[in-house]
């Protein structure tokens, strides 16, 4: 008895090219945000063995497990956001996931920086660049997190991966 196994190629993931950016500015913003993320991730990875204890010192709600989760999230989300921002060929689901990772970074940093501003911690480094460069926490860090969020939103708007139904009549 001979069994005939065939692979249906339709079930395998197919990559698609990124859609053209809505404006040249949105493409530049996406590249700028990608460059900022690369600098942050490389600096955090460069001293990752000291980055984790830094986040533990923040005394975040949830304790050490949350600090470990955030340290991994900052680095992995930063890397996973790059394919969307740089316009790599991706599957549609991966493109959306990559875009969401780009949103996750500023939201998490906003949470952490607000925590540092309102808590009574005596930490001396916010951790944007790991422990490579010492940046004192404060309101400026909250505004940097908001600026990262604006970059993420602008890049997502300009490179939106899904089809949008326009209210304009088709010609």
C-alpha atoms as an extended CHARMM CRD file, in Angstrom:
* protein
*
       171  EXT
         1         1  UNK       CA              0.0000000000        0.0000000000        0.0000000000  PROA      1               0.0000000000
         2         2  UNK       CA              1.5050000000        3.2920000000       -1.0960000000  PROA      2               0.0000000000
         3         3  UNK       CA              0.4620000000        6.4720000000        0.6610000000  PROA      3               0.0000000000
         4         4  UNK       CA              0.5390000000        9.6060000000       -1.3590000000  PROA      4               0.0000000000
         5         5  UNK       CA              1.5140000000       12.6150000000        0.7560000000  PROA      5               0.0000000000
         6         6  UNK       CA              1.2710000000       15.9850000000       -0.8670000000  PROA      6               0.0000000000
         7         7  UNK       CA              1.9160000000       19.3000000000        0.7220000000  PROA      7               0.0000000000
         8         8  UNK       CA             -0.6620000000       21.9390000000        0.1110000000  PROA      8               0.0000000000
         9         9  UNK       CA              1.4220000000       25.0740000000       -0.3980000000  PROA      9               0.0000000000
        10        10  UNK       CA             -1.5940000000       27.2630000000        0.3140000000  PROA      10              0.0000000000
        11        11  UNK       CA             -1.4360000000       26.5120000000        4.0220000000  PROA      11              0.0000000000
        12        12  UNK       CA              2.1040000000       27.7970000000        4.3370000000  PROA      12              0.0000000000
        13        13  UNK       CA              2.6250000000       31.4040000000        5.2720000000  PROA      13              0.0000000000
        14        14  UNK       CA              3.1820000000       33.7330000000        2.3580000000  PROA      14              0.0000000000
        15        15  UNK       CA              5.0820000000       36.9400000000        2.7690000000  PROA      15              0.0000000000
        16        16  UNK       CA              3.8820000000       40.1140000000        1.1790000000  PROA      16              0.0000000000
        17        17  UNK       CA              5.6410000000       43.3440000000        0.3890000000  PROA      17              0.0000000000
        18        18  UNK       CA              4.9070000000       46.3040000000        2.6320000000  PROA      18              0.0000000000
        19        19  UNK       CA              2.4060000000       48.7770000000        1.3220000000  PROA      19              0.0000000000
        20        20  UNK       CA              3.6840000000       52.0830000000        0.0620000000  PROA      20              0.0000000000
        21        21  UNK       CA              3.8580000000       54.7230000000        2.7850000000  PROA      21              0.0000000000
        22        22  UNK       CA              1.0740000000       57.3130000000        2.7360000000  PROA      22              0.0000000000
        23        23  UNK       CA              3.5920000000       60.1580000000        2.7960000000  PROA      23              0.0000000000
        24        24  UNK       CA              7.3510000000       60.5630000000        2.5680000000  PROA      24              0.0000000000
        25        25  UNK       CA              7.2920000000       62.0660000000        6.0650000000  PROA      25              0.0000000000
        26        26  UNK       CA              5.6720000000       58.9800000000        7.5470000000  PROA      26              0.0000000000
        27        27  UNK       CA              8.3910000000       56.8160000000        5.9800000000  PROA      27              0.0000000000
        28        28  UNK       CA             11.0770000000       59.0980000000        7.4540000000  PROA      28              0.0000000000
        29        29  UNK       CA              9.3560000000       58.9490000000       10.8430000000  PROA      29              0.0000000000
        30        30  UNK       CA              9.3000000000       55.1420000000       10.6670000000  PROA      30              0.0000000000
        31        31  UNK       CA             13.0270000000       55.0630000000        9.8870000000  PROA      31              0.0000000000
        32        32  UNK       CA             13.7360000000       57.5480000000       12.6830000000  PROA      32              0.0000000000
        33        33  UNK       CA             11.7250000000       55.4910000000       15.1700000000  PROA      33              0.0000000000
        34        34  UNK       CA             13.5460000000       52.3450000000       14.0010000000  PROA      34              0.0000000000
        35        35  UNK       CA             16.9200000000       54.0590000000       14.5300000000  PROA      35              0.0000000000
        36        36  UNK       CA             15.9050000000       55.1380000000       18.0410000000  PROA      36              0.0000000000
        37        37  UNK       CA             14.7960000000       51.5890000000       18.8460000000  PROA      37              0.0000000000
        38        38  UNK       CA             18.0470000000       50.1220000000       17.5420000000  PROA      38              0.0000000000
        39        39  UNK       CA             20.0990000000       52.4640000000       19.7290000000  PROA      39              0.0000000000
        40        40  UNK       CA             17.9600000000       51.6730000000       22.7690000000  PROA      40              0.0000000000
        41        41  UNK       CA             18.0010000000       47.8970000000       22.2380000000  PROA      41              0.0000000000
        42        42  UNK       CA             21.7380000000       47.7310000000       21.5560000000  PROA      42              0.0000000000
        43        43  UNK       CA             22.4920000000       49.8100000000       24.6590000000  PROA      43              0.0000000000
        44        44  UNK       CA             20.1520000000       47.6790000000       26.7730000000  PROA      44              0.0000000000
        45        45  UNK       CA             21.6490000000       44.4510000000       25.4540000000  PROA      45              0.0000000000
        46        46  UNK       CA             25.1930000000       45.7180000000       25.8950000000  PROA      46              0.0000000000
        47        47  UNK       CA             24.7050000000       45.7270000000       29.6730000000  PROA      47              0.0000000000
        48        48  UNK       CA             21.7310000000       43.3710000000       29.9590000000  PROA      48              0.0000000000
        49        49  UNK       CA             23.2310000000       41.6780000000       33.0250000000  PROA      49              0.0000000000
        50        50  UNK       CA             22.9720000000       45.0450000000       34.8170000000  PROA      50              0.0000000000
        51        51  UNK       CA             19.7330000000       46.1220000000       33.0980000000  PROA      51              0.0000000000
        52        52  UNK       CA             17.6420000000       43.4570000000       34.8530000000  PROA      52              0.0000000000
        53        53  UNK       CA             18.7660000000       44.4770000000       38.3910000000  PROA      53              0.0000000000
        54        54  UNK       CA             18.1450000000       48.1170000000       37.4340000000  PROA      54              0.0000000000
        55        55  UNK       CA             14.5130000000       47.3180000000       36.6610000000  PROA      55              0.0000000000
        56        56  UNK       CA             14.2560000000       45.2780000000       39.8790000000  PROA      56              0.0000000000
        57        57  UNK       CA             15.4460000000       48.3910000000       41.7620000000  PROA      57              0.0000000000
        58        58  UNK       CA             12.4650000000       50.3040000000       40.3330000000  PROA      58              0.0000000000
        59        59  UNK       CA             10.3040000000       48.3180000000       42.7690000000  PROA      59              0.0000000000
        60        60  UNK       CA              7.4960000000       48.0030000000       40.2220000000  PROA      60              0.0000000000
        61        61  UNK       CA              4.1220000000       46.6070000000       41.2740000000  PROA      61              0.0000000000
        62        62  UNK       CA              4.4030000000       42.8430000000       40.8390000000  PROA      62              0.0000000000
        63        63  UNK       CA              7.9840000000       42.7800000000       42.0670000000  PROA      63              0.0000000000
        64        64  UNK       CA             10.8420000000       40.8650000000       40.5270000000  PROA      64              0.0000000000
        65        65  UNK       CA              8.7730000000       38.8510000000       38.0020000000  PROA      65              0.0000000000
        66        66  UNK       CA              7.3860000000       42.0520000000       36.4630000000  PROA      66              0.0000000000
        67        67  UNK       CA             10.8700000000       43.5820000000       36.3230000000  PROA      67              0.0000000000
        68        68  UNK       CA             12.1770000000       40.4890000000       34.5460000000  PROA      68              0.0000000000
        69        69  UNK       CA              9.1950000000       40.5400000000       32.1760000000  PROA      69              0.0000000000
        70        70  UNK       CA              9.7400000000       44.2190000000       31.3460000000  PROA      70              0.0000000000
        71        71  UNK       CA             13.4670000000       43.7590000000       30.7510000000  PROA      71              0.0000000000
        72        72  UNK       CA             12.7470000000       40.9850000000       28.2530000000  PROA      72              0.0000000000
        73        73  UNK       CA              9.8370000000       42.9420000000       26.7630000000  PROA      73              0.0000000000
        74        74  UNK       CA             11.8700000000       46.0870000000       26.1120000000  PROA      74              0.0000000000
        75        75  UNK       CA             14.5390000000       44.1940000000       24.2130000000  PROA      75              0.0000000000
        76        76  UNK       CA             12.4040000000       41.6530000000       22.3480000000  PROA      76              0.0000000000
        77        77  UNK       CA              9.6490000000       44.1380000000       21.4310000000  PROA      77              0.0000000000
        78        78  UNK       CA             12.2850000000       46.5520000000       20.1540000000  PROA      78              0.0000000000
        79        79  UNK       CA             13.7150000000       43.9130000000       17.8620000000  PROA      79              0.0000000000
        80        80  UNK       CA             10.3070000000       42.6310000000       16.7540000000  PROA      80              0.0000000000
        81        81  UNK       CA              9.0850000000       46.1460000000       15.8820000000  PROA      81              0.0000000000
        82        82  UNK       CA             11.8630000000       46.6840000000       13.3380000000  PROA      82              0.0000000000
        83        83  UNK       CA             10.5020000000       44.5450000000       10.4620000000  PROA      83              0.0000000000
        84        84  UNK       CA              7.3120000000       46.6270000000       10.2670000000  PROA      84              0.0000000000
        85        85  UNK       CA              9.1450000000       49.9340000000       10.5560000000  PROA      85              0.0000000000
        86        86  UNK       CA             11.7360000000       49.0340000000        7.9300000000  PROA      86              0.0000000000
        87        87  UNK       CA              9.2020000000       47.6030000000        5.4570000000  PROA      87              0.0000000000
        88        88  UNK       CA             10.4260000000       43.9900000000        5.3710000000  PROA      88              0.0000000000
        89        89  UNK       CA              8.5190000000       41.3190000000        3.4660000000  PROA      89              0.0000000000
        90        90  UNK       CA              6.2900000000       39.7530000000        6.1280000000  PROA      90              0.0000000000
        91        91  UNK       CA              3.1420000000       37.7500000000        6.4460000000  PROA      91              0.0000000000
        92        92  UNK       CA              0.1180000000       39.9440000000        7.1280000000  PROA      92              0.0000000000
        93        93  UNK       CA             -0.2150000000       38.6540000000       10.6900000000  PROA      93              0.0000000000
        94        94  UNK       CA              3.4710000000       39.2200000000       11.4420000000  PROA      94              0.0000000000
        95        95  UNK       CA              3.2340000000       42.7450000000       10.0250000000  PROA      95              0.0000000000
        96        96  UNK       CA              0.3980000000       43.5600000000       12.4500000000  PROA      96              0.0000000000
        97        97  UNK       CA              2.2370000000       41.8730000000       15.3380000000  PROA      97              0.0000000000
        98        98  UNK       CA              5.3840000000       43.8580000000       14.5390000000  PROA      98              0.0000000000
        99        99  UNK       CA              3.3720000000       47.0770000000       14.4850000000  PROA      99              0.0000000000
       100       100  UNK       CA              1.8500000000       46.2130000000       17.8730000000  PROA      100             0.0000000000
       101       101  UNK       CA              5.3140000000       45.6270000000       19.3150000000  PROA      101             0.0000000000
       102       102  UNK       CA              6.1930000000       49.1400000000       18.1680000000  PROA      102             0.0000000000
       103       103  UNK       CA              3.2540000000       50.4190000000       20.2310000000  PROA      103             0.0000000000
       104       104  UNK       CA              4.1260000000       48.2160000000       23.2190000000  PROA      104             0.0000000000
       105       105  UNK       CA              7.4950000000       49.8950000000       23.7950000000  PROA      105             0.0000000000
       106       106  UNK       CA              6.3110000000       53.4850000000       24.4280000000  PROA      106             0.0000000000
       107       107  UNK       CA              3.3070000000       52.2820000000       26.4310000000  PROA      107             0.0000000000
       108       108  UNK       CA              5.4920000000       50.2080000000       28.7260000000  PROA      108             0.0000000000
       109       109  UNK       CA              8.0810000000       52.9740000000       29.0600000000  PROA      109             0.0000000000
       110       110  UNK       CA              5.2980000000       55.4480000000       29.8640000000  PROA      110             0.0000000000
       111       111  UNK       CA              4.1060000000       53.1540000000       32.6450000000  PROA      111             0.0000000000
       112       112  UNK       CA              7.6340000000       52.7440000000       34.0290000000  PROA      112             0.0000000000
       113       113  UNK       CA              8.5500000000       56.4280000000       33.8290000000  PROA      113             0.0000000000
       114       114  UNK       CA              5.3010000000       57.5070000000       35.4670000000  PROA      114             0.0000000000
       115       115  UNK       CA              5.9470000000       54.9360000000       38.1880000000  PROA      115             0.0000000000
       116       116  UNK       CA              9.4130000000       56.3680000000       38.7630000000  PROA      116             0.0000000000
       117       117  UNK       CA              8.0840000000       59.9400000000       38.9390000000  PROA      117             0.0000000000
       118       118  UNK       CA              5.3130000000       59.1520000000       41.4150000000  PROA      118             0.0000000000
       119       119  UNK       CA              7.0980000000       56.5490000000       43.5550000000  PROA      119             0.0000000000
       120       120  UNK       CA              9.6380000000       57.2870000000       46.2630000000  PROA      120             0.0000000000
       121       121  UNK       CA             12.3960000000       55.2360000000       44.6430000000  PROA      121             0.0000000000
       122       122  UNK       CA             15.8900000000       56.5970000000       44.8440000000  PROA      122             0.0000000000
       123       123  UNK       CA             17.0410000000       55.1590000000       41.5160000000  PROA      123             0.0000000000
       124       124  UNK       CA             19.4810000000       57.2400000000       39.5300000000  PROA      124             0.0000000000
       125       125  UNK       CA             18.9570000000       55.7660000000       36.0550000000  PROA      125             0.0000000000
       126       126  UNK       CA             15.7510000000       55.5090000000       34.0330000000  PROA      126             0.0000000000
       127       127  UNK       CA             17.1720000000       52.7540000000       31.8040000000  PROA      127             0.0000000000
       128       128  UNK       CA             16.2830000000       54.0150000000       28.3230000000  PROA      128             0.0000000000
       129       129  UNK       CA             19.8320000000       53.1470000000       27.3080000000  PROA      129             0.0000000000
       130       130  UNK       CA             20.2660000000       50.3230000000       29.7950000000  PROA      130             0.0000000000
       131       131  UNK       CA             23.0550000000       51.0260000000       32.2130000000  PROA      131             0.0000000000
       132       132  UNK       CA             25.3730000000       52.0850000000       29.3930000000  PROA      132             0.0000000000
       133       133  UNK       CA             24.3860000000       55.7410000000       29.7330000000  PROA      133             0.0000000000
       134       134  UNK       CA             23.0650000000       57.0090000000       33.0390000000  PROA      134             0.0000000000
       135       135  UNK       CA             19.8930000000       59.0640000000       32.5320000000  PROA      135             0.0000000000
       136       136  UNK       CA             18.2560000000       60.4510000000       35.6740000000  PROA      136             0.0000000000
       137       137  UNK       CA             14.4970000000       59.7630000000       35.9500000000  PROA      137             0.0000000000
       138       138  UNK       CA             12.0910000000       62.6860000000       35.8730000000  PROA      138             0.0000000000
       139       139  UNK       CA              9.3030000000       64.3100000000       33.9380000000  PROA      139             0.0000000000
       140       140  UNK       CA             11.5540000000       64.5770000000       30.9000000000  PROA      140             0.0000000000
       141       141  UNK       CA             11.5290000000       60.7430000000       30.7290000000  PROA      141             0.0000000000
       142       142  UNK       CA              7.7260000000       60.7450000000       30.7290000000  PROA      142             0.0000000000
       143       143  UNK       CA              7.7810000000       63.2030000000       27.8180000000  PROA      143             0.0000000000
       144       144  UNK       CA             10.3260000000       61.0530000000       25.9630000000  PROA      144             0.0000000000
       145       145  UNK       CA              7.9750000000       58.0730000000       26.3960000000  PROA      145             0.0000000000
       146       146  UNK       CA              5.1240000000       60.1650000000       25.0040000000  PROA      146             0.0000000000
       147       147  UNK       CA              7.3610000000       61.2440000000       22.0910000000  PROA      147             0.0000000000
       148       148  UNK       CA              8.1170000000       57.5760000000       21.3680000000  PROA      148             0.0000000000
       149       149  UNK       CA              4.3700000000       56.9610000000       21.3630000000  PROA      149             0.0000000000
       150       150  UNK       CA              3.8590000000       59.7760000000       18.8690000000  PROA      150             0.0000000000
       151       151  UNK       CA              6.5570000000       58.3060000000       16.6170000000  PROA      151             0.0000000000
       152       152  UNK       CA              4.9240000000       54.8610000000       16.8570000000  PROA      152             0.0000000000
       153       153  UNK       CA              1.4630000000       56.2570000000       16.0870000000  PROA      153             0.0000000000
       154       154  UNK       CA              2.7040000000       58.3380000000       13.1520000000  PROA      154             0.0000000000
       155       155  UNK       CA              4.6580000000       55.4300000000       11.6890000000  PROA      155             0.0000000000
       156       156  UNK       CA              1.6670000000       53.1200000000       12.1220000000  PROA      156             0.0000000000
       157       157  UNK       CA             -0.6600000000       55.6050000000       10.4520000000  PROA      157             0.0000000000
       158       158  UNK       CA              1.7010000000       56.0770000000        7.5260000000  PROA      158             0.0000000000
       159       159  UNK       CA              2.4800000000       52.3930000000        7.0570000000  PROA      159             0.0000000000
       160       160  UNK       CA             -0.9030000000       50.9590000000        8.1080000000  PROA      160             0.0000000000
       161       161  UNK       CA             -0.8480000000       47.2930000000        7.0250000000  PROA      161             0.0000000000
       162       162  UNK       CA             -4.5760000000       46.6440000000        6.6040000000  PROA      162             0.0000000000
       163       163  UNK       CA             -6.8440000000       47.7510000000        3.7930000000  PROA      163             0.0000000000
       164       164  UNK       CA             -8.8900000000       50.7810000000        4.6980000000  PROA      164             0.0000000000
       165       165  UNK       CA            -12.3070000000       51.4270000000        3.2480000000  PROA      165             0.0000000000
       166       166  UNK       CA            -12.4930000000       54.9980000000        2.1120000000  PROA      166             0.0000000000
       167       167  UNK       CA            -15.7020000000       56.9810000000        2.2710000000  PROA      167             0.0000000000
       168       168  UNK       CA            -14.8130000000       58.5770000000       -1.0360000000  PROA      168             0.0000000000
       169       169  UNK       CA            -16.6740000000       57.1910000000       -4.0440000000  PROA      169             0.0000000000
       170       170  UNK       CA            -14.5510000000       55.1450000000       -6.4160000000  PROA      170             0.0000000000
       171       171  UNK       CA            -13.9100000000       56.6520000000       -9.8360000000  PROA      171             0.0000000000
